[in-house]
Amino acid sequence: MISISKSFSTKLSLGILLLAAPIFIVSLGILFTQSRHMIRAEAVGRANSVLNTTLQRLCRNLMAIETATNSNCWLIERSFVPDSMLVFSNRLVRMNSHIDGCSISAEPDMFPKYGRYFSAYTVREGDSVATVVEEPYEYFDRIWYKSPRDNDGPCWVVYQDDETLDLLLEGMLASYARPLHASDGTFIGVISTDLSLLRLTKVMSQERPYPHSYFMMIDEDGRYIVHPDTTRLFKKTIFSDVNPLQHADIIALGHEMTEGKQGHTRAVIGGISSLVCYQPVPGTTWSLAIVCPDSEVLAGYHRLTYIVIPLLVIGIIIILIFCHKAVTQTIQPIRVLLGKTQTIAEGNMEVHIPRSNRQDVIGRLQNSFATMLQSLNFHMGSIRYTTSQTEQRNEELEKATLMVEEADRQKTAFIQNVSHQIRTPLNIIMGFSQVLAEYHSTDGTENGLSDEESKNIVEMMEHNSKLLHRMLLMLFDSSDTGLSEELKAHKHDMVPCNDVSHEAIGYIKLHYPNLNVIFESNVPDDFCIKTNRTYLMRTLREIMYNSAKYSDGKHVVLRVFRSPTSILFTVEDTGKGIPEAEHDRIFKFFMKIDDLSEGLGLGLPLAKRHAQTLGGDLTIDASYHDGCRFIVELPLDNDETEAG
């Protein structure tokens, strides 16, 4: 056992070391790669978030300036005189904190009193607002005046205000210029509201994703209009002093931004590799970008290298510990097998021994025990299966016995019910026969029985004999022989609907002479359907008999009416009706709502079977609540099949 353990320890140690070393190296490589991608993705998201926030703030400033300018234009156009121009220029700057200056300039020689030029200009100086009439200069060729005049529409422009005036805004200006028109549509001047880009740069630089990141904004020509290096503003473009061979990344970035595209890229700007995220400024031809140096973006990634060396040391230690644990547990399967065999020896077969892929002695021993246990479980399973099958057959036999007992009980109950239903009219007939015999002498003379009494006796005997005949007919009708013989005898009769209805009413009148039956029909007397007259008659008789027996005996209505595809016979009465829960049960053979009531429980089931045999159906109308309404529906073109 000691030699086996040594052999196992050598093989296992070598295998673990050979397996763990490449996995560990690959894992570290994947860790570095994924970490770099994750850090860059996080940096892009972080930079875009700050860029979106700054762009929204910039758009709010521009929108506020546009809204304030547009809302005052109509007032300026309506009162375009020098004094009003000074007042409106002052009010726009004073009442809108986003506006740093406002110029309202008139066309040449519009106000001869002031000469060729007249321009009212207001500038914000700290907390104060000052308004002056600008010194005469050729402002007609300035971009803030020329662009809206040539385009005849509002626009944003950027320019460097370097005129020698009494009041000036420091640095570059972003100006929203809008043309002014007289009531007849004549161009009369331009209003331009200014925003100091230096102040805007300071506002934008307050929020940065990294300590040395910064914003830059260029116009459609690539000129810098926002940049931390003020010497570049309006004097240099993003393409200035750029070697196309060495700085293709900056050239591509410049083209992307001047074309108004959105995205992010890596570029070497000012000799520093940086992440650049850019977006166009809505409503303008400018593009805003945020520049984040890679040294700050990947600072966390570089710190990761300081973790790698301790991680390598810890990994080697873990591998050594794992090898030691593996060697000490090499013979553990033998201990497990010993414990499981003891459990089996105690009689517990619910033990699982897995098969081993090892080719050494321990692996073969484990597989031998697994095969032995599998064979034992197979034989035990066969015994359990045989026992289970026996129990199942016993249960099925018990159920069959219960079904036979139930069938015998139902047979006994049916025979008793038939005997009772037949015995009652027979007893009546026999009793009245005995009465007649006693009241007649052997020589044929009567002994005190009146004609009225004789008539009543004869009617009672006739009524009960009809009941017997009806019950016998239903018993015959319920058999397969009765069904097939009647159907073969009258398979395709042309039956007048009204005639068969009157015949059914006449039959009911024989049993219930005092019954009031109302007949209604919307079909002519010569209207016929191809069906079995006997079956239709029996169906109508049974449901009318049921209505006559269980209703108040005064309000029974038989209706015949035609639908596009069928003929319908409805029988309704006024009485206690049938509970809705019993609607399906009353059409089952030998079922009665009241076990003490007269009948065999065959009438309505036979009527439904007859209707279905004729290709139709018998249903009870659940929407009728004054008693009971049965509906017999037969197809107009009936191609019934022969019942077997």
Coordinates of C-alpha atoms in Angstrom, one line a residue, residues 61-606:
N61 CA -27.5 78.0 -22.7
L62 CA -27.9 78.3 -26.4
M63 CA -31.6 77.5 -26.3
A64 CA -32.1 80.2 -23.6
I65 CA -30.3 82.7 -25.8
E66 CA -32.4 81.7 -28.9
T67 CA -35.7 81.8 -27.0
A68 CA -35.0 85.2 -25.4
T69 CA -33.9 86.7 -28.8
N70 CA -36.8 85.2 -30.8
S71 CA -39.4 86.3 -28.2
N72 CA -38.2 90.0 -28.5
C73 CA -37.7 90.2 -32.2
W74 CA -41.3 91.2 -33.1
L75 CA -41.2 94.0 -30.5
I76 CA -37.9 95.3 -32.0
E77 CA -39.3 95.0 -35.5
R78 CA -42.5 96.9 -34.6
S79 CA -40.6 99.7 -32.9
F80 CA -37.3 99.9 -34.9
V81 CA -36.1 103.4 -33.8
P82 CA -32.7 104.3 -32.2
D83 CA -34.1 104.8 -28.7
S84 CA -36.1 101.6 -28.7
M85 CA -33.1 99.7 -30.1
L86 CA -31.0 100.9 -27.1
V87 CA -33.8 100.0 -24.6
F88 CA -34.4 96.5 -26.1
S89 CA -30.6 95.8 -26.3
N90 CA -30.2 96.7 -22.6
R91 CA -33.3 94.7 -21.5
L92 CA -32.2 91.5 -23.3
V93 CA -28.8 91.5 -21.5
R94 CA -30.2 92.6 -18.1
M95 CA -33.0 90.1 -18.0
N96 CA -31.1 87.0 -19.3
S97 CA -28.1 85.9 -17.4
H98 CA -27.0 83.6 -20.2
I99 CA -26.5 86.6 -22.6
D100 CA -23.1 88.5 -22.3
G101 CA -23.8 91.1 -25.0
C102 CA -26.4 92.2 -27.5
S103 CA -26.1 94.2 -30.7
I104 CA -29.0 95.6 -32.7
S105 CA -27.7 97.0 -35.9
A106 CA -29.5 98.8 -38.7
E107 CA -29.0 98.8 -42.5
P108 CA -26.8 101.6 -44.0
D109 CA -28.3 105.2 -43.9
M110 CA -31.5 104.0 -42.2
F111 CA -31.3 106.8 -39.7
P112 CA -29.7 109.8 -41.4
K113 CA -29.5 111.7 -38.2
Y114 CA -26.8 109.3 -37.0
G115 CA -25.1 109.0 -40.3
R116 CA -24.5 105.8 -42.3
Y117 CA -24.1 103.5 -39.3
F118 CA -26.2 102.9 -36.2
S119 CA -25.7 100.0 -33.9
A120 CA -27.0 99.7 -30.3
Y121 CA -24.7 97.5 -28.2
T122 CA -25.0 96.3 -24.6
V123 CA -22.4 94.3 -22.7
R124 CA -22.4 92.7 -19.3
E125 CA -19.5 93.8 -17.0
G126 CA -19.6 91.8 -13.8
D127 CA -22.9 92.6 -12.1
S128 CA -23.6 95.7 -14.2
V129 CA -25.0 96.2 -17.7
A130 CA -23.8 99.0 -20.0
T131 CA -25.4 100.2 -23.3
V132 CA -23.8 102.4 -25.9
V133 CA -24.1 103.5 -29.5
E134 CA -21.2 101.7 -31.2
E135 CA -18.6 103.8 -32.9
P136 CA -19.0 103.9 -36.7
Y137 CA -17.3 101.0 -38.4
E138 CA -18.1 98.7 -41.3
Y139 CA -20.0 96.1 -39.5
F140 CA -22.0 95.1 -42.7
D141 CA -19.3 92.7 -43.7
R142 CA -18.9 91.1 -40.3
I143 CA -20.0 87.4 -40.1
W144 CA -22.6 88.1 -37.4
Y145 CA -24.3 90.6 -39.7
K146 CA -23.6 89.2 -43.2
S147 CA -24.6 85.5 -42.5
P148 CA -28.2 86.2 -41.3
R149 CA -28.6 88.8 -44.1
D150 CA -27.4 86.5 -46.9
N151 CA -29.3 83.4 -45.5
D152 CA -32.4 85.5 -44.5
G153 CA -32.6 83.3 -41.4
P154 CA -31.2 83.0 -37.9
C155 CA -27.8 81.2 -37.3
W156 CA -25.0 80.8 -34.8
V157 CA -21.6 82.3 -35.6
V158 CA -18.3 82.5 -33.9
Y159 CA -16.0 85.5 -34.2
Q160 CA -13.2 87.4 -32.5
D161 CA -14.3 90.9 -31.4
D162 CA -11.3 93.0 -32.0
E163 CA -12.8 96.4 -32.9
T164 CA -11.8 99.5 -31.0
L165 CA -15.0 100.3 -29.2
D166 CA -16.0 101.8 -25.9
L167 CA -17.2 98.4 -24.7
L168 CA -15.8 95.0 -25.5
L169 CA -16.3 91.4 -24.5
E170 CA -13.0 89.7 -23.8
G171 CA -12.0 87.0 -26.3
M172 CA -14.1 85.0 -28.7
L173 CA -17.9 85.3 -29.0
A174 CA -20.6 82.8 -30.0
S175 CA -23.4 84.9 -31.4
Y176 CA -27.0 84.1 -32.3
A177 CA -27.8 86.4 -35.2
R178 CA -31.3 86.9 -36.6
P179 CA -32.4 89.2 -39.4
L180 CA -35.0 91.9 -38.7
H181 CA -37.7 92.9 -41.2
A182 CA -40.2 95.7 -41.5
S183 CA -43.9 95.1 -41.7
D184 CA -43.7 94.9 -45.5
G185 CA -40.9 92.3 -45.3
T186 CA -38.0 94.7 -46.1
F187 CA -34.7 93.8 -44.4
I188 CA -33.9 96.5 -41.9
G189 CA -31.1 95.1 -39.7
V190 CA -29.8 92.3 -37.5
I191 CA -30.0 91.5 -33.8
S192 CA -27.1 89.4 -32.4
T193 CA -26.9 88.1 -28.9
D194 CA -23.4 87.2 -27.7
L195 CA -22.1 84.4 -25.4
S196 CA -18.5 84.7 -24.2
L197 CA -16.7 81.4 -25.1
L198 CA -14.1 82.1 -22.4
R199 CA -16.8 82.1 -19.8
L200 CA -18.4 79.0 -21.3
T201 CA -14.9 77.3 -21.3
K202 CA -14.6 77.9 -17.6
V203 CA -18.1 76.6 -16.9
M204 CA -17.4 73.4 -18.9
S205 CA -14.0 72.8 -17.3
Q206 CA -15.7 72.5 -13.8
E207 CA -16.8 68.9 -14.5
R208 CA -14.1 66.5 -15.7
P209 CA -14.0 62.7 -15.6
Y210 CA -10.2 62.8 -14.9
P211 CA -7.9 65.4 -13.4
H212 CA -6.2 66.4 -16.6
S213 CA -9.0 65.8 -19.1
Y214 CA -10.4 68.8 -21.0
F215 CA -13.0 70.0 -23.5
M216 CA -12.4 71.3 -27.0
M217 CA -14.9 72.5 -29.5
I218 CA -14.4 73.2 -33.2
D219 CA -16.5 74.7 -36.0
E220 CA -17.3 73.3 -39.5
D221 CA -13.8 74.4 -40.7
G222 CA -12.0 72.7 -37.8
R223 CA -11.2 76.0 -36.0
Y224 CA -10.9 75.8 -32.3
I225 CA -13.6 77.8 -30.5
V226 CA -13.1 76.2 -27.1
H227 CA -9.7 74.9 -25.9
P228 CA -7.7 75.2 -22.7
D229 CA -4.8 76.7 -24.8
T230 CA -6.3 80.1 -25.6
T231 CA -3.5 80.7 -28.2
R232 CA -5.2 78.2 -30.5
L233 CA -8.7 79.8 -30.3
F234 CA -9.9 81.0 -33.7
K235 CA -6.3 81.1 -35.0
K236 CA -5.6 77.4 -35.5
T237 CA -7.5 74.4 -36.7
I238 CA -7.4 70.8 -35.6
F239 CA -5.5 70.1 -38.8
S240 CA -2.8 72.8 -38.2
D241 CA 0.8 71.6 -37.8
V242 CA -0.3 68.0 -38.3
N243 CA 1.8 65.6 -40.4
P244 CA -0.7 63.3 -42.3
L245 CA 1.7 60.4 -42.2
Q246 CA 2.4 60.6 -38.4
H247 CA -0.9 61.9 -37.2
A248 CA -3.5 60.1 -39.3
D249 CA -5.5 59.6 -36.1
I250 CA -5.9 63.4 -35.6
I251 CA -6.8 63.9 -39.3
A252 CA -9.5 61.2 -39.0
L253 CA -10.8 62.7 -35.7
G254 CA -11.0 66.2 -37.4
H255 CA -12.9 64.9 -40.3
E256 CA -15.3 63.0 -38.1
M257 CA -16.0 66.1 -36.0
T258 CA -16.3 68.5 -38.9
E259 CA -18.8 66.2 -40.6
G260 CA -21.0 66.3 -37.4
K261 CA -20.6 62.6 -36.5
Q262 CA -20.6 61.1 -33.0
G263 CA -18.3 58.5 -31.5
H264 CA -15.0 57.9 -29.7
T265 CA -11.5 57.1 -30.7
R266 CA -7.9 57.0 -29.6
A267 CA -5.5 59.7 -30.8
V268 CA -2.1 61.2 -29.9
I269 CA -2.8 64.8 -29.1
G270 CA 0.1 67.0 -28.1
G271 CA 2.3 64.0 -27.9
I272 CA -0.1 62.3 -25.3
S273 CA -2.1 59.2 -26.2
S274 CA -5.7 60.1 -25.3
L275 CA -9.2 58.8 -25.4
V276 CA -11.5 61.3 -27.3
C277 CA -15.3 61.2 -27.2
Y278 CA -17.1 63.7 -29.5
Q279 CA -20.6 64.8 -30.4
P280 CA -22.1 67.5 -32.6
V281 CA -23.8 70.4 -30.9
P282 CA -27.5 70.5 -32.0
G283 CA -28.6 73.5 -33.9
T284 CA -25.1 74.6 -34.8
T285 CA -22.2 73.5 -37.1
W286 CA -19.9 72.9 -34.1
S287 CA -18.7 69.7 -32.5
L288 CA -17.8 69.2 -28.9
A289 CA -15.2 66.7 -27.7
I290 CA -13.7 65.6 -24.4
V291 CA -10.0 64.5 -24.3
C292 CA -8.9 62.1 -21.6
P293 CA -5.2 61.1 -21.3
D294 CA -4.6 57.3 -21.5
S295 CA -2.2 57.6 -18.5
E296 CA -5.2 58.5 -16.3
V297 CA -7.7 56.3 -18.1
L298 CA -5.5 53.2 -17.6
A299 CA -4.1 54.2 -14.2
G300 CA -6.1 51.3 -12.6
Y301 CA -4.8 48.9 -15.2
H302 CA -1.2 49.9 -14.5
R303 CA -1.8 49.4 -10.8
L304 CA -2.9 45.9 -11.7
T305 CA 0.8 45.0 -12.5
Y306 CA 1.6 45.5 -8.8
I307 CA -1.0 42.8 -8.0
V308 CA 0.4 40.3 -10.5
I309 CA 3.6 39.4 -8.6
P310 CA 1.8 38.6 -5.3
L311 CA -0.8 36.8 -7.3
L312 CA 1.8 34.5 -8.9
V313 CA 3.4 33.8 -5.5
I314 CA 0.0 33.0 -4.0
G315 CA -0.9 30.8 -7.0
I316 CA 2.2 28.7 -6.6
I317 CA 1.6 28.3 -2.9
I318 CA -2.0 27.2 -3.6
I319 CA -0.8 24.7 -6.2
L320 CA 1.7 23.3 -3.7
I321 CA -1.0 23.0 -1.1
F322 CA -3.4 21.4 -3.5
C323 CA -0.8 18.8 -4.6
H324 CA -0.2 18.0 -0.9
K325 CA -3.9 17.5 -0.3
A326 CA -4.3 15.5 -3.4
V327 CA -1.5 13.1 -2.5
T328 CA -2.8 12.6 1.0
Q329 CA -6.3 11.8 -0.4
T330 CA -5.1 9.5 -3.1
I331 CA -6.2 6.4 -1.3
Q332 CA -9.5 8.0 -0.1
P333 CA -11.6 6.0 -2.7
I334 CA -10.6 2.8 -0.8
R335 CA -11.9 4.2 2.4
V336 CA -15.1 5.2 0.7
L337 CA -15.5 1.7 -0.8
L338 CA -14.9 0.2 2.6
G339 CA -17.7 2.3 4.1
K340 CA -20.2 1.5 1.4
T341 CA -19.5 -2.3 1.5
Q342 CA -20.1 -2.2 5.3
T343 CA -23.4 -0.4 4.6
I344 CA -24.4 -3.1 2.0
A345 CA -23.4 -5.8 4.5
E346 CA -25.9 -4.3 7.0
G347 CA -28.7 -4.8 4.5
N348 CA -29.0 -1.3 3.0
M349 CA -28.9 -1.6 -0.8
E350 CA -29.6 2.1 -1.4
V351 CA -25.9 2.8 -2.0
H352 CA -24.3 4.3 -5.2
I353 CA -20.8 3.4 -6.2
P354 CA -19.8 5.5 -9.3
R355 CA -17.6 3.9 -12.0
S356 CA -14.1 5.1 -12.3
N357 CA -12.0 5.8 -15.5
R358 CA -8.8 5.1 -13.7
Q359 CA -6.8 2.2 -15.0
D360 CA -4.8 1.5 -11.8
V361 CA -5.7 -1.0 -9.1
I362 CA -8.0 1.4 -7.2
G363 CA -9.9 2.2 -10.3
R364 CA -10.4 -1.4 -11.3
L365 CA -11.4 -2.3 -7.7
Q366 CA -14.0 0.5 -7.7
N367 CA -15.5 -0.6 -11.0
S368 CA -15.7 -4.2 -9.8
F369 CA -17.7 -3.1 -6.7
A370 CA -19.9 -0.9 -8.9
T371 CA -20.6 -3.9 -11.2
M372 CA -21.4 -6.1 -8.3
L373 CA -23.7 -3.5 -6.8
Q374 CA -25.4 -2.9 -10.1
S375 CA -26.1 -6.7 -10.4
L376 CA -27.5 -6.8 -6.9
N377 CA -29.7 -3.8 -7.6
F378 CA -31.0 -5.3 -10.8
H379 CA -32.1 -8.5 -9.1
M380 CA -33.6 -6.5 -6.3
G381 CA -35.4 -4.3 -8.8
S382 CA -36.8 -7.4 -10.6
I383 CA -38.2 -8.5 -7.3
R384 CA -39.6 -5.1 -6.5
Y385 CA -41.1 -4.9 -10.0
T386 CA -42.8 -8.3 -9.7
T387 CA -44.2 -7.3 -6.3
S388 CA -45.4 -3.9 -7.7
Q389 CA -47.1 -5.7 -10.7
T390 CA -48.8 -8.1 -8.3
E391 CA -50.1 -5.2 -6.1
Q392 CA -51.3 -3.4 -9.3
R393 CA -53.2 -6.4 -10.5
N394 CA -54.7 -6.9 -7.1
E395 CA -55.8 -3.2 -7.2
E396 CA -57.3 -3.7 -10.6
L397 CA -59.0 -6.8 -9.5
E398 CA -60.4 -5.0 -6.5
K399 CA -61.7 -2.2 -8.8
A400 CA -63.2 -4.7 -11.2
T401 CA -64.9 -6.4 -8.3
L402 CA -66.3 -3.1 -7.1
M403 CA -67.5 -2.4 -10.6
V404 CA -69.2 -5.8 -10.8
E405 CA -70.8 -5.2 -7.5
E406 CA -72.0 -1.8 -8.6
A407 CA -73.4 -3.2 -11.9
D408 CA -75.1 -5.9 -9.9
R409 CA -76.6 -3.3 -7.6
Q410 CA -77.8 -1.2 -10.5
K411 CA -79.2 -4.3 -12.2
T412 CA -81.1 -5.2 -9.0
A413 CA -82.3 -1.6 -8.5
F414 CA -83.5 -1.5 -12.2
I415 CA -85.3 -4.9 -11.9
Q416 CA -86.9 -3.7 -8.7
N417 CA -87.9 -0.4 -10.3
V418 CA -89.3 -2.2 -13.4
S419 CA -91.1 -4.7 -11.2
H420 CA -92.6 -1.9 -9.1
Q421 CA -93.6 0.1 -12.1
I422 CA -95.2 -2.9 -13.8
R423 CA -96.7 -4.3 -10.7
T424 CA -98.6 -1.1 -9.9
P425 CA -100.7 -1.0 -13.1
L426 CA -101.1 -4.8 -13.1
N427 CA -102.4 -4.7 -9.6
I428 CA -104.9 -2.0 -10.6
I429 CA -106.0 -4.0 -13.6
M430 CA -106.3 -7.2 -11.6
G431 CA -108.2 -5.4 -8.8
F432 CA -110.7 -3.8 -11.1
S433 CA -111.0 -7.2 -13.0
Q434 CA -111.9 -8.8 -9.7
V435 CA -114.4 -6.0 -8.9
L436 CA -116.1 -6.6 -12.3
A437 CA -116.2 -10.3 -11.7
E438 CA -117.8 -9.8 -8.3
Y439 CA -120.4 -7.5 -9.7
H440 CA -121.4 -9.9 -12.5
S441 CA -123.1 -13.2 -11.7
T442 CA -122.4 -16.3 -13.5
D443 CA -125.6 -16.1 -15.5
G444 CA -124.5 -12.7 -16.9
T445 CA -126.7 -10.5 -14.7
E446 CA -125.2 -7.4 -13.1
N447 CA -125.2 -7.0 -9.3
G448 CA -125.7 -3.3 -8.5
L449 CA -122.8 -1.6 -10.5
S450 CA -123.8 1.6 -12.3
D451 CA -122.9 2.6 -15.8
E452 CA -120.8 5.5 -14.5
E453 CA -118.8 3.2 -12.2
S454 CA -118.4 0.7 -15.0
K455 CA -117.1 3.4 -17.3
N456 CA -114.6 4.7 -14.7
I457 CA -113.3 1.2 -14.1
V458 CA -112.9 0.5 -17.8
E459 CA -111.1 3.9 -18.3
M460 CA -108.8 3.1 -15.3
M461 CA -108.0 -0.3 -16.6
E462 CA -107.4 1.1 -20.1
H463 CA -105.1 3.9 -18.7
N464 CA -103.0 1.4 -16.8
S465 CA -102.8 -1.0 -19.7
K466 CA -101.5 1.9 -21.8
L467 CA -98.9 2.5 -19.1
L468 CA -97.8 -1.1 -19.3
H469 CA -97.7 -1.0 -23.1
R470 CA -95.6 2.3 -22.9
M471 CA -93.1 0.7 -20.4
L472 CA -92.8 -2.4 -22.5
L473 CA -92.3 -0.4 -25.6
M474 CA -89.5 1.7 -23.9
L475 CA -87.8 -1.5 -22.7
F476 CA -87.9 -2.9 -26.2
D477 CA -86.8 0.5 -27.6
S478 CA -83.8 0.7 -25.3
S479 CA -82.4 -2.6 -26.7
D480 CA -80.1 -2.6 -29.7
T481 CA -82.6 -4.9 -31.5
G482 CA -85.4 -2.5 -31.2
L483 CA -83.3 0.3 -32.4
S484 CA -82.1 -1.4 -35.5
E485 CA -85.4 -2.9 -36.5
E486 CA -87.4 0.3 -36.2
L487 CA -84.7 2.3 -38.1
K488 CA -84.6 -0.3 -41.0
A489 CA -88.4 -0.3 -41.3
H490 CA -88.8 3.5 -41.7
K491 CA -85.4 4.8 -42.8
H492 CA -86.4 7.6 -45.2
D493 CA -90.0 8.7 -44.6
M494 CA -91.3 12.0 -45.8
V495 CA -92.9 13.2 -42.6
P496 CA -95.2 16.3 -42.5
C497 CA -94.1 18.3 -39.5
N498 CA -97.5 19.6 -38.5
D499 CA -99.2 16.2 -38.9
V500 CA -96.7 14.4 -36.7
S501 CA -97.1 17.2 -34.1
H502 CA -100.9 16.8 -34.1
E503 CA -100.5 13.0 -33.8
A504 CA -98.2 13.5 -30.8
I505 CA -100.8 15.8 -29.2
G506 CA -103.5 13.3 -29.8
Y507 CA -101.4 10.6 -28.1
I508 CA -101.0 12.7 -25.1
K509 CA -104.7 13.5 -25.0
L510 CA -105.4 9.8 -24.6
H511 CA -103.4 9.8 -21.4
Y512 CA -104.3 13.2 -20.2
P513 CA -107.7 14.1 -21.6
N514 CA -108.0 17.3 -19.6
L515 CA -104.5 18.6 -20.7
N516 CA -104.6 22.0 -22.4
V517 CA -102.0 21.8 -25.3
I518 CA -101.3 24.9 -27.4
F519 CA -99.9 24.3 -30.9
E520 CA -98.0 26.9 -32.9
S521 CA -96.3 26.5 -36.2
N522 CA -94.6 28.8 -38.8
V523 CA -94.4 26.1 -41.5
P524 CA -97.2 25.1 -43.9
D525 CA -99.1 21.9 -43.4
D526 CA -97.6 20.3 -46.5
F527 CA -94.0 21.0 -45.3
C528 CA -92.2 17.6 -44.9
I529 CA -88.7 16.5 -43.8
K530 CA -87.0 13.2 -44.7
T531 CA -86.7 11.4 -41.4
N532 CA -88.0 8.3 -39.4
R533 CA -91.6 9.0 -38.5
T534 CA -91.6 6.5 -35.7
Y535 CA -88.5 7.9 -34.0
L536 CA -89.7 11.4 -34.3
M537 CA -93.1 10.5 -33.0
R538 CA -91.6 8.8 -30.0
T539 CA -89.3 11.7 -29.3
L540 CA -92.1 14.2 -29.3
R541 CA -94.4 11.9 -27.3
E542 CA -91.9 11.4 -24.5
I543 CA -91.0 15.0 -24.0
M544 CA -94.7 16.0 -24.1
Y545 CA -95.6 13.1 -21.8
N546 CA -92.9 14.4 -19.4
S547 CA -94.3 18.0 -19.6
A548 CA -97.8 16.8 -19.0
K549 CA -96.8 14.7 -16.0
Y550 CA -94.6 17.2 -14.2
S551 CA -96.2 20.5 -15.2
D552 CA -99.3 22.1 -13.8
G553 CA -101.3 20.3 -16.5
K554 CA -102.7 23.5 -18.0
H555 CA -100.0 25.2 -20.0
V556 CA -98.2 22.9 -22.4
V557 CA -97.1 24.5 -25.7
L558 CA -95.8 22.7 -28.8
R559 CA -94.1 24.9 -31.4
V560 CA -92.8 24.1 -34.8
F561 CA -90.6 26.6 -36.6
R562 CA -87.9 26.5 -39.3
S563 CA -84.4 27.9 -39.3
P564 CA -82.1 28.2 -42.4
T565 CA -80.6 24.8 -41.8
S566 CA -83.0 22.9 -39.5
I567 CA -86.5 22.3 -38.2
L568 CA -87.1 22.8 -34.5
F569 CA -89.8 21.4 -32.3
T570 CA -90.1 23.0 -28.8
V571 CA -92.2 21.8 -25.9
E572 CA -92.5 24.1 -23.0
D573 CA -94.6 23.9 -19.8
T574 CA -95.2 25.8 -16.6
G575 CA -94.2 23.9 -13.5
K576 CA -91.4 23.3 -11.0
G577 CA -89.0 22.7 -13.9
I578 CA -85.7 20.8 -13.7
P579 CA -82.7 22.2 -11.7
E580 CA -79.9 23.4 -14.0
A581 CA -77.5 21.0 -12.2
E582 CA -79.6 18.1 -13.3
H583 CA -79.8 19.0 -17.0
D584 CA -77.1 16.6 -18.1
R585 CA -78.1 13.9 -15.7
I586 CA -81.8 13.5 -16.9
F587 CA -80.5 12.3 -20.3
K588 CA -78.7 9.3 -18.8
F589 CA -80.4 5.9 -18.8
F590 CA -82.1 4.8 -15.6
M591 CA -81.5 8.1 -14.0
K592 CA -84.4 9.9 -12.2
I593 CA -84.3 13.2 -10.3
D594 CA -86.7 11.7 -7.7
D595 CA -86.3 7.9 -7.1
L596 CA -89.9 7.7 -5.8
S597 CA -91.4 9.2 -8.9
E598 CA -93.2 7.2 -11.6
G599 CA -91.2 5.9 -14.5
L600 CA -88.2 3.8 -15.4
G601 CA -85.7 6.6 -16.2
L602 CA -85.8 5.7 -19.9
G603 CA -88.1 8.3 -21.5
L604 CA -85.9 11.3 -21.9
P605 CA -82.7 9.3 -22.6
L606 CA -84.5 7.4 -25.4

